[in-house]
Coordinates of C-alpha atoms in Angstrom, one line a residue:
X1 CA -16.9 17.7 7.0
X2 CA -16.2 17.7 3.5
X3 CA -12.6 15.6 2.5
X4 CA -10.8 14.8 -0.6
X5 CA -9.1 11.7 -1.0
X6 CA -7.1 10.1 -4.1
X7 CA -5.3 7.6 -5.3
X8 CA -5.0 4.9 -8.1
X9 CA -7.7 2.4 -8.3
X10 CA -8.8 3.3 -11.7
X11 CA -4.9 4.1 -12.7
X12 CA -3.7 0.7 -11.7
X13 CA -7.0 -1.6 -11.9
X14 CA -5.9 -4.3 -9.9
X15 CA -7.5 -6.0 -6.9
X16 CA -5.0 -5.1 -4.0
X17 CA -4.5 -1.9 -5.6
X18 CA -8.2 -0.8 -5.0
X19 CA -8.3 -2.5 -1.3
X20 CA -5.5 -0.2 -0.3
X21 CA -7.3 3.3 -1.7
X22 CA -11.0 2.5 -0.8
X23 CA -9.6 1.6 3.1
X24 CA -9.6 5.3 2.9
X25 CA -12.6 6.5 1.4
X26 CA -14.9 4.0 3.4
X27 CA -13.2 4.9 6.5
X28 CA -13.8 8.2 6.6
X29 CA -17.4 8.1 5.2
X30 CA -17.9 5.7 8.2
X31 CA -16.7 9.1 10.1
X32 CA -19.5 11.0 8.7
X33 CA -17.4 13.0 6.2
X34 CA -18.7 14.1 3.1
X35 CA -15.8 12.4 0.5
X36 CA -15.0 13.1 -2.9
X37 CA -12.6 10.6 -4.5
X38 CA -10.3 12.0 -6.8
X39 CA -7.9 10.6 -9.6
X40 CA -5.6 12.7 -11.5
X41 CA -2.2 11.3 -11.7
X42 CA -1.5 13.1 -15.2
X43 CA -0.3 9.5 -16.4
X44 CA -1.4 6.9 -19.1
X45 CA -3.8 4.1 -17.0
X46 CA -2.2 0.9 -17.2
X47 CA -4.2 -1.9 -18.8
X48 CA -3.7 -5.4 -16.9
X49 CA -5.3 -7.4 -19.8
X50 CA -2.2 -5.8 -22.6
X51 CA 0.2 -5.4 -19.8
X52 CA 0.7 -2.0 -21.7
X53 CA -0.7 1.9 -20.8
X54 CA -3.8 3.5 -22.3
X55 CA -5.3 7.1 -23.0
X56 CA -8.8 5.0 -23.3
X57 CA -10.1 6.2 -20.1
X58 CA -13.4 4.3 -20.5
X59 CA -13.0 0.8 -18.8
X60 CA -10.8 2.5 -16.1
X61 CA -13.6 4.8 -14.9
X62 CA -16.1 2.0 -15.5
X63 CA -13.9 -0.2 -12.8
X64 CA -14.0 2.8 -10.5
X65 CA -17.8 3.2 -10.2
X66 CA -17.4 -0.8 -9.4
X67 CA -15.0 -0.7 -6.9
X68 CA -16.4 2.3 -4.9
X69 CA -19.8 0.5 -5.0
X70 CA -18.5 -2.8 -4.0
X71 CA -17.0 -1.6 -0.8
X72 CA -20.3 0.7 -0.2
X73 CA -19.1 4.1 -1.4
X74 CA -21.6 4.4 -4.3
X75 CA -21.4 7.7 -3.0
X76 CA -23.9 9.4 -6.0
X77 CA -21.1 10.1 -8.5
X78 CA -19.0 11.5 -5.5
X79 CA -15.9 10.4 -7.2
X80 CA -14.0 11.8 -10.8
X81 CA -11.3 10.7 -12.6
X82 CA -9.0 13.0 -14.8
X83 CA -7.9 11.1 -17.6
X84 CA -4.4 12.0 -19.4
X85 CA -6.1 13.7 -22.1
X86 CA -7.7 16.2 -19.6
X87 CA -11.1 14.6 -19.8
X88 CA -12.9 14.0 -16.5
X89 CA -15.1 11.0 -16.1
X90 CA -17.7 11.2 -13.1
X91 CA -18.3 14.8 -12.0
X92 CA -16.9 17.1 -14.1
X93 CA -14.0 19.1 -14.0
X94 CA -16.1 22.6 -12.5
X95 CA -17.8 20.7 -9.7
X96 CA -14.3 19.1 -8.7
X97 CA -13.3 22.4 -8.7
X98 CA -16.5 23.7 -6.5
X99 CA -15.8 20.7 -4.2
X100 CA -12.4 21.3 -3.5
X101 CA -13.2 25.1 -2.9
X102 CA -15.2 23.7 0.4
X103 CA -13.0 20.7 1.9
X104 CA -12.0 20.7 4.9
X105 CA -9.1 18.3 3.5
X106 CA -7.3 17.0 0.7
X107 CA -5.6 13.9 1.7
X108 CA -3.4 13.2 -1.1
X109 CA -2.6 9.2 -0.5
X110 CA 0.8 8.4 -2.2
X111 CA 1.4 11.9 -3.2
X112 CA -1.0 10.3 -6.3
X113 CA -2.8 13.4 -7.5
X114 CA -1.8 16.3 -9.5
X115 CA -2.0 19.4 -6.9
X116 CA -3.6 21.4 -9.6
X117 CA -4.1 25.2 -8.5
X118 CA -7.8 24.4 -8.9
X119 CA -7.8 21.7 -6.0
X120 CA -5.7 24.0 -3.9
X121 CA -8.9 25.5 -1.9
X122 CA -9.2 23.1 0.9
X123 CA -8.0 24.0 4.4
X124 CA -5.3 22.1 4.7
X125 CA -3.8 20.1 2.2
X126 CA -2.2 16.6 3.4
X127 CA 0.4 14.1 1.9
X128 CA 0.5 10.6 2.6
X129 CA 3.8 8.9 2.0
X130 CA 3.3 5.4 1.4
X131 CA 6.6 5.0 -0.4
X132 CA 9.2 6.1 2.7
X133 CA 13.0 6.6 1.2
X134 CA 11.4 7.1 -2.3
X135 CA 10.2 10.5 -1.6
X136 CA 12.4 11.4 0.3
X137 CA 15.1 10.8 -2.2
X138 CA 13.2 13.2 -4.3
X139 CA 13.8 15.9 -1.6
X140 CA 17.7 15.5 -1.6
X141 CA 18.2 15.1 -5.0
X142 CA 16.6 18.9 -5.1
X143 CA 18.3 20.0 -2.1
X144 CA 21.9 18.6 -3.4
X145 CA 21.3 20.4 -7.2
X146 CA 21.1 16.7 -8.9
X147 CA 17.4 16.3 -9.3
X148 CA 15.9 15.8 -12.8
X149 CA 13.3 18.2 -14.3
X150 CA 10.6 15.5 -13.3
X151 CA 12.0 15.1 -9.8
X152 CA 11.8 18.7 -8.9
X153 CA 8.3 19.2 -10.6
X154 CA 7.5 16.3 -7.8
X155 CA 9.0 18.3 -4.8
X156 CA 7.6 21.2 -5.7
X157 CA 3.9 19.6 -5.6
X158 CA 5.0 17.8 -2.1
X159 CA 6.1 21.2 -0.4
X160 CA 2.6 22.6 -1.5
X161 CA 0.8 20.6 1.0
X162 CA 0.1 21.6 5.1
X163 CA 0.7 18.3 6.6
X164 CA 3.1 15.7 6.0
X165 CA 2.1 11.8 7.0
X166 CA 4.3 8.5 5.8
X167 CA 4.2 5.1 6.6
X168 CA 7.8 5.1 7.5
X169 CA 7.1 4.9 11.9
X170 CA 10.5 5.4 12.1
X171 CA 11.6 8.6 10.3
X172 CA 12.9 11.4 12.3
X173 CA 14.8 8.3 14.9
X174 CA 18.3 8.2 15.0
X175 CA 19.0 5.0 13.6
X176 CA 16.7 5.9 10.4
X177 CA 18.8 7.1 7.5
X178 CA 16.3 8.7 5.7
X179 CA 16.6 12.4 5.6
X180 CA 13.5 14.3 6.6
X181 CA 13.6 16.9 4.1
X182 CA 12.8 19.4 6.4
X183 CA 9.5 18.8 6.4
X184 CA 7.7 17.2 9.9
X185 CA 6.8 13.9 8.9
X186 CA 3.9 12.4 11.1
X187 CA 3.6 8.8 11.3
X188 CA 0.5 6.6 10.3
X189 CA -0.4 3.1 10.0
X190 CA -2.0 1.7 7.3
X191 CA -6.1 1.6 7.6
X192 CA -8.2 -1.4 6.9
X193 CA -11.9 -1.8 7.2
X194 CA -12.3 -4.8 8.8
X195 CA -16.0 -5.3 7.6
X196 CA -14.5 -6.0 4.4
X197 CA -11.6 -8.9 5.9
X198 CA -13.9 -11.1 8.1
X199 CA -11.4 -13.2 10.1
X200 CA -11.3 -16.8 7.9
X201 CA -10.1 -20.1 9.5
X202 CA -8.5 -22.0 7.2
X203 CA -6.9 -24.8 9.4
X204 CA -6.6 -27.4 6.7
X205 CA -5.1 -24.6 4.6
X206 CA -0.9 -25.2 4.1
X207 CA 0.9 -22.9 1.9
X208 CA 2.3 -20.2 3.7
X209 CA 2.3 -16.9 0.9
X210 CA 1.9 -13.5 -0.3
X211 CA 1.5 -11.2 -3.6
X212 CA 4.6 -9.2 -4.6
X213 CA 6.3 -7.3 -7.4
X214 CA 9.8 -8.7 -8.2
X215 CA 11.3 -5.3 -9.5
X216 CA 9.3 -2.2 -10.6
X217 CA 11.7 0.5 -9.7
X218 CA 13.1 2.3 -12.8
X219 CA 15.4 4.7 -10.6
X220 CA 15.9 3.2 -7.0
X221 CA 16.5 5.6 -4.4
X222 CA 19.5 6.8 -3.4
X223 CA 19.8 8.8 0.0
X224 CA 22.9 10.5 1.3
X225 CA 25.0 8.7 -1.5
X226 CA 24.0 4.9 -1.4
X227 CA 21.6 3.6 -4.2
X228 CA 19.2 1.4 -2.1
X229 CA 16.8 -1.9 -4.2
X230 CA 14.0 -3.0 -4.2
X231 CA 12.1 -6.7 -2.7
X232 CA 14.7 -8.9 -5.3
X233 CA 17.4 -7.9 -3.7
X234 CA 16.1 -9.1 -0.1
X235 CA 13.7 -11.8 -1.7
X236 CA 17.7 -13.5 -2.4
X237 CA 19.3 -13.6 0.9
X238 CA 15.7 -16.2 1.4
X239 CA 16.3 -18.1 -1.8
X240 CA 16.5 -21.5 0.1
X241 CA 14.0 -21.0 1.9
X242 CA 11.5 -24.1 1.2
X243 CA 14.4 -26.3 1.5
X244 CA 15.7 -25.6 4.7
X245 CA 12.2 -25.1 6.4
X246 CA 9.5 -28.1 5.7
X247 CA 6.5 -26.1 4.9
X248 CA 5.3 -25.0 1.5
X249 CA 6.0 -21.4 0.4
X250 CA 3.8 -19.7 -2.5
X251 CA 4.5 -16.6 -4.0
X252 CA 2.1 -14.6 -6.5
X253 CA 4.7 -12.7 -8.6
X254 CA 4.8 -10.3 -11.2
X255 CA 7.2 -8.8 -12.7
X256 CA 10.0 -10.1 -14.1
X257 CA 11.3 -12.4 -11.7
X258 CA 13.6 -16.0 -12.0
X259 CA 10.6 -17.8 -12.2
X260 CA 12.5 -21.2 -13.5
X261 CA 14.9 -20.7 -10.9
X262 CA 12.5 -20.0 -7.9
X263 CA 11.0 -22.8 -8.8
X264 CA 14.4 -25.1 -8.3
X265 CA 14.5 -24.1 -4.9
X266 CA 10.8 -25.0 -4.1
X267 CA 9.2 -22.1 -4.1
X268 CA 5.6 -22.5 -5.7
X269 CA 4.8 -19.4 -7.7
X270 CA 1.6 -18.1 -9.4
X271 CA 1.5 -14.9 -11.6
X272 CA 0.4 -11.8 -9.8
X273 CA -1.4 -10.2 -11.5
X274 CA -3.6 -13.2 -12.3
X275 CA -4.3 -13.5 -8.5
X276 CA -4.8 -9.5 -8.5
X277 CA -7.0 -9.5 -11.7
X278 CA -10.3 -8.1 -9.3
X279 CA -11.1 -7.5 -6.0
X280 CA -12.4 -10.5 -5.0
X281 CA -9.8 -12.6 -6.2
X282 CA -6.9 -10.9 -4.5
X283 CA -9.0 -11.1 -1.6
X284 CA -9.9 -14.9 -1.9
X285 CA -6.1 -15.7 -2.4
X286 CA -5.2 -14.1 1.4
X287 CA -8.1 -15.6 3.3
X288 CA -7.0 -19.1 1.6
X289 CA -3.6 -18.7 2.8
X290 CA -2.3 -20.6 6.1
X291 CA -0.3 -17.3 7.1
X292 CA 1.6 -14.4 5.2
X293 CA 5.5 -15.1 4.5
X294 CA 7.2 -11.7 2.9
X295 CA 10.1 -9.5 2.7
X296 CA 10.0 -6.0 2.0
X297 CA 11.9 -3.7 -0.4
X298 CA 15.8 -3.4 0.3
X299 CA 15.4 0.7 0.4
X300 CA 12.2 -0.2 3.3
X301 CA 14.7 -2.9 5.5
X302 CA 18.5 -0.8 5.1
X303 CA 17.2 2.4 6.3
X304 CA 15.3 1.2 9.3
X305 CA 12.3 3.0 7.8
X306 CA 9.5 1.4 10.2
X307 CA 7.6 0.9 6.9
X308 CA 4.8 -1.7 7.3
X309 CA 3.0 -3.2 4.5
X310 CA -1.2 -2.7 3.7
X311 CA -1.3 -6.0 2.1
X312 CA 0.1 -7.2 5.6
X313 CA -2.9 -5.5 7.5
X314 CA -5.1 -7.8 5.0
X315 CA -3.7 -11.1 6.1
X316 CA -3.9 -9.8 9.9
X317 CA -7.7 -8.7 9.4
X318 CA -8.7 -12.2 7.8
X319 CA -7.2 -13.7 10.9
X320 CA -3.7 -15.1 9.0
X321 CA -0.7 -15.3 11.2
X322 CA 2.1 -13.0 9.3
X323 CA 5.9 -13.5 9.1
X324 CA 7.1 -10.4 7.4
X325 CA 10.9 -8.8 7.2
X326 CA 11.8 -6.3 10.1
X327 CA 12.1 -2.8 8.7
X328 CA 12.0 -1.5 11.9
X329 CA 8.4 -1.9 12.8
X330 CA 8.6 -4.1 15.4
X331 CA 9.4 -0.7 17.6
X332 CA 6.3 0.3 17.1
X333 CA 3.8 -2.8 17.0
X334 CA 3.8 -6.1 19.5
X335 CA 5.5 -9.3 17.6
X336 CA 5.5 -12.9 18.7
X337 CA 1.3 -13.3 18.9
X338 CA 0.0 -13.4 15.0
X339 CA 2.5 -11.1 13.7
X340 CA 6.8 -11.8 13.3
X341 CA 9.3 -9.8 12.8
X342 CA 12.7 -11.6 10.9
X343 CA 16.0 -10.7 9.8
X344 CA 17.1 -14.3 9.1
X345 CA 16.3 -18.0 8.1
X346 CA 16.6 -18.6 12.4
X347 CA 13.8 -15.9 12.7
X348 CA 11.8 -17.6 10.0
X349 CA 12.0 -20.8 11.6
X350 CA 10.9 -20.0 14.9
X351 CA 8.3 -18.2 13.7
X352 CA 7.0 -20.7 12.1
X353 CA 6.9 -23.4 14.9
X354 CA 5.2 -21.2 17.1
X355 CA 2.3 -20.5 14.8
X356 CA 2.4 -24.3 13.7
X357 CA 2.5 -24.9 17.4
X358 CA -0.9 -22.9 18.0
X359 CA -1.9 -21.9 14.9
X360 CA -5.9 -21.1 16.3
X361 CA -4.6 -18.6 19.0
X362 CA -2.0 -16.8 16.2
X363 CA -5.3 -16.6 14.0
X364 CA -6.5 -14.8 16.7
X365 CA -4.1 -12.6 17.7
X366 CA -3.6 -11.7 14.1
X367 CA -7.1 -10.4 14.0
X368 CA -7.2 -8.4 17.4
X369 CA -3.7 -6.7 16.1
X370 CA -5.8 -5.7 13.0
X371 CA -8.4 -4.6 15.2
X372 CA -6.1 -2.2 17.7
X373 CA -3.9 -1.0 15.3
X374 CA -5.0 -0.5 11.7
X375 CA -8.8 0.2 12.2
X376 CA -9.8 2.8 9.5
X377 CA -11.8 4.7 12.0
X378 CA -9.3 4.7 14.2
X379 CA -5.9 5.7 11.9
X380 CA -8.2 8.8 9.9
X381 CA -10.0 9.7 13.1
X382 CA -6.2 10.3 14.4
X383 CA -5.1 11.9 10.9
X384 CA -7.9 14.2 11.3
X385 CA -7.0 15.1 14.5
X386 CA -3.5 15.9 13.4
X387 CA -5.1 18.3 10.6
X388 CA -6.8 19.8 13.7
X389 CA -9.9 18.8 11.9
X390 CA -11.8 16.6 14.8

């Protein structure tokens, strides 16, 4: 079976970036399929080292080849990048267009590729929203006659595809407020192969943590007239945090967050990007962690979007005990054993003395959730299936 996947490793060439794309790509090799990954968002690539964007194509598709051969897809140039100058790097442009012409699937992850006409020749065509309430706010703003010239370019490439996935479990439920669109979304978890997240014991390890943008969203979402935020907004209902609960709290931020004034309140931050600067590193920072302490974007937690978060599934793979704001997930997967669900300080609280009560057994159960739920075989065997594919 021949499948196209894409994404943004070489657009955004950070470590937890990369980890999230490549979950995809390995998993369905480890299927047998025959995968081309493809990259052409039509944007500048953002360069980590200038914090600025770049034409220069040249380092980005050099990280690429890296990445795809560190997680065992060297995959014999199986893999192109479009730069914004219309340049491909990798196989060129006419044997894109050759593979495309014979996939079974395109599995457009984030809705991050260009749906070209040229790419349009596999059998079904598939979107992936990782971004629930975001897209969908795309799909109103059309529908209501408000959208912007870029917005409705956007919804135009969404309705081309066959097959509609998200990460949102609970779109579709009645006490979701996130319009469908008129399109069947499907739900899907989040894949992980769990070769690459070996379960890690840290006992002596104290700082509960996680990696997190402050604010990145030029236009937040608004959905049936109410503008929704993004993590700052929720990140300061938990300000206090590390002075109310005795444990040490350590956040790897970017973005242009209160550092100073985090700092005031305990909080011990690092700068993201730093911790996300490769692969490795991002990955070191989570399997040195005690357990994962996070909220999730406003837009993710007000509209009961059953979102759940990949760089969750990382701490849960290595074995780390999670403690992560209820967007509505906990519907769909087992709390109270390695993985919590909280609304408030309480929730935080009790969390934590249960997993400081048996932290080995939450290390555990963290690992075995990884293992039953967010399984790359397992999540693209069933996404296949859906595309009526296996």
């Amino acid at each position: 079976m021949k499948v196209v996947v894409t994404g943004l490793i070489a657009t955004y060439p950070l470590g937890g970036v990369a980890w999230d794309y490549l979950a995809y790509v390995r998993g369905l090799r480890d299927l047998g399929c025959d995968v081309l990954y493809l990259e052409d968002t039509g944007q500048w690539l953002y360069d980590p080292r200038k914090a600025t964007f770049t034409s220069d194509a040249s380092s980005h598709a050099r990280y690429l080849a890296r990445a795809l051969e560190r997680c065992g897809c060297a995959m014999s140039r199986r893999w192109s990048l479009r730069d914004p100058l219309g340049r491909y790097h990798g196989m060129d442009r006419q044997q894109v267009i050759e593979f495309c012409e014979q996939a079974d699937l395109f599995l457009n992850v984030s809705g991050s590729c260009w749906l070209r006409e040229e790419y349009r020749g596999a059998r079904c065509l598939a979107y992936v929203d990782t971004d629930p309430g975001y897209t969908q706010a795309k799909l109103q703003a059309v529908e209501e006659g408000r959208a912007s010239e870029e917005q409705e370019f956007s919804v135009g490439l969404i309705r081309a595809h066959h097959r509609f996935f998200t990460l949102g479990a609970n779109l579709g439920s009645a006490d979701c407020e996130i319009p469908t669109g008129g399109l069947d979304w499907q739900p899907t978890r989040p894949p992980i192969v769990l070769a690459h997240w070996p379960r890690t014991f840290t006992p002596r390890a104290r700082r509960y943590t996680t990696v997190m943008s402050w604010k990145i969203d030029v236009r937040p979402p608004t959905l049936n007239g109410k503008a929704y935020g993004g993590k700052d907004v929720e990140f300061a209902r938990f300000v206090e945090l590390p002075q109310r609960i005795p444990v040490r709290f350590a956040v790897a931020i970017s973005g242009a967050a209160p550092r100073a004034e985090l700092r005031r309140h305990g909080w011990e931050i690092s700068d993201g990007h730093r911790v996300s600067r490769t692969m490795g590193f991002y990955r070191s920072f989570i399997q040195r962690s005690r357990a994962e302490w996070s909220v999730a974007k406003n837009a993710y937690v007000d509209t009961r979007s059953g979102w759940f978060s990949t760089r969750t599934v990382s701490y849960l793979a290595s074995g780390k005990p999670a403690i992560v704001q209820d967007t509505g997930f906990s519907r769909f997967y087992p709390t109270g054993e390695g993985l919590f669900a909280f609304s408030t300080v309480d929730d935080v609280r009790a969390a934590i003395d249960k997993i400081e009560s048996r932290y080995r057994h939450h290390c555990l159960a963290a690992r075995s959730l990884a293992e039953t739920y967010f399984d790359a075989r397992t999540v693209l065997r069933d996404i296949l299936q859906a595309c009526q594919l296996a």
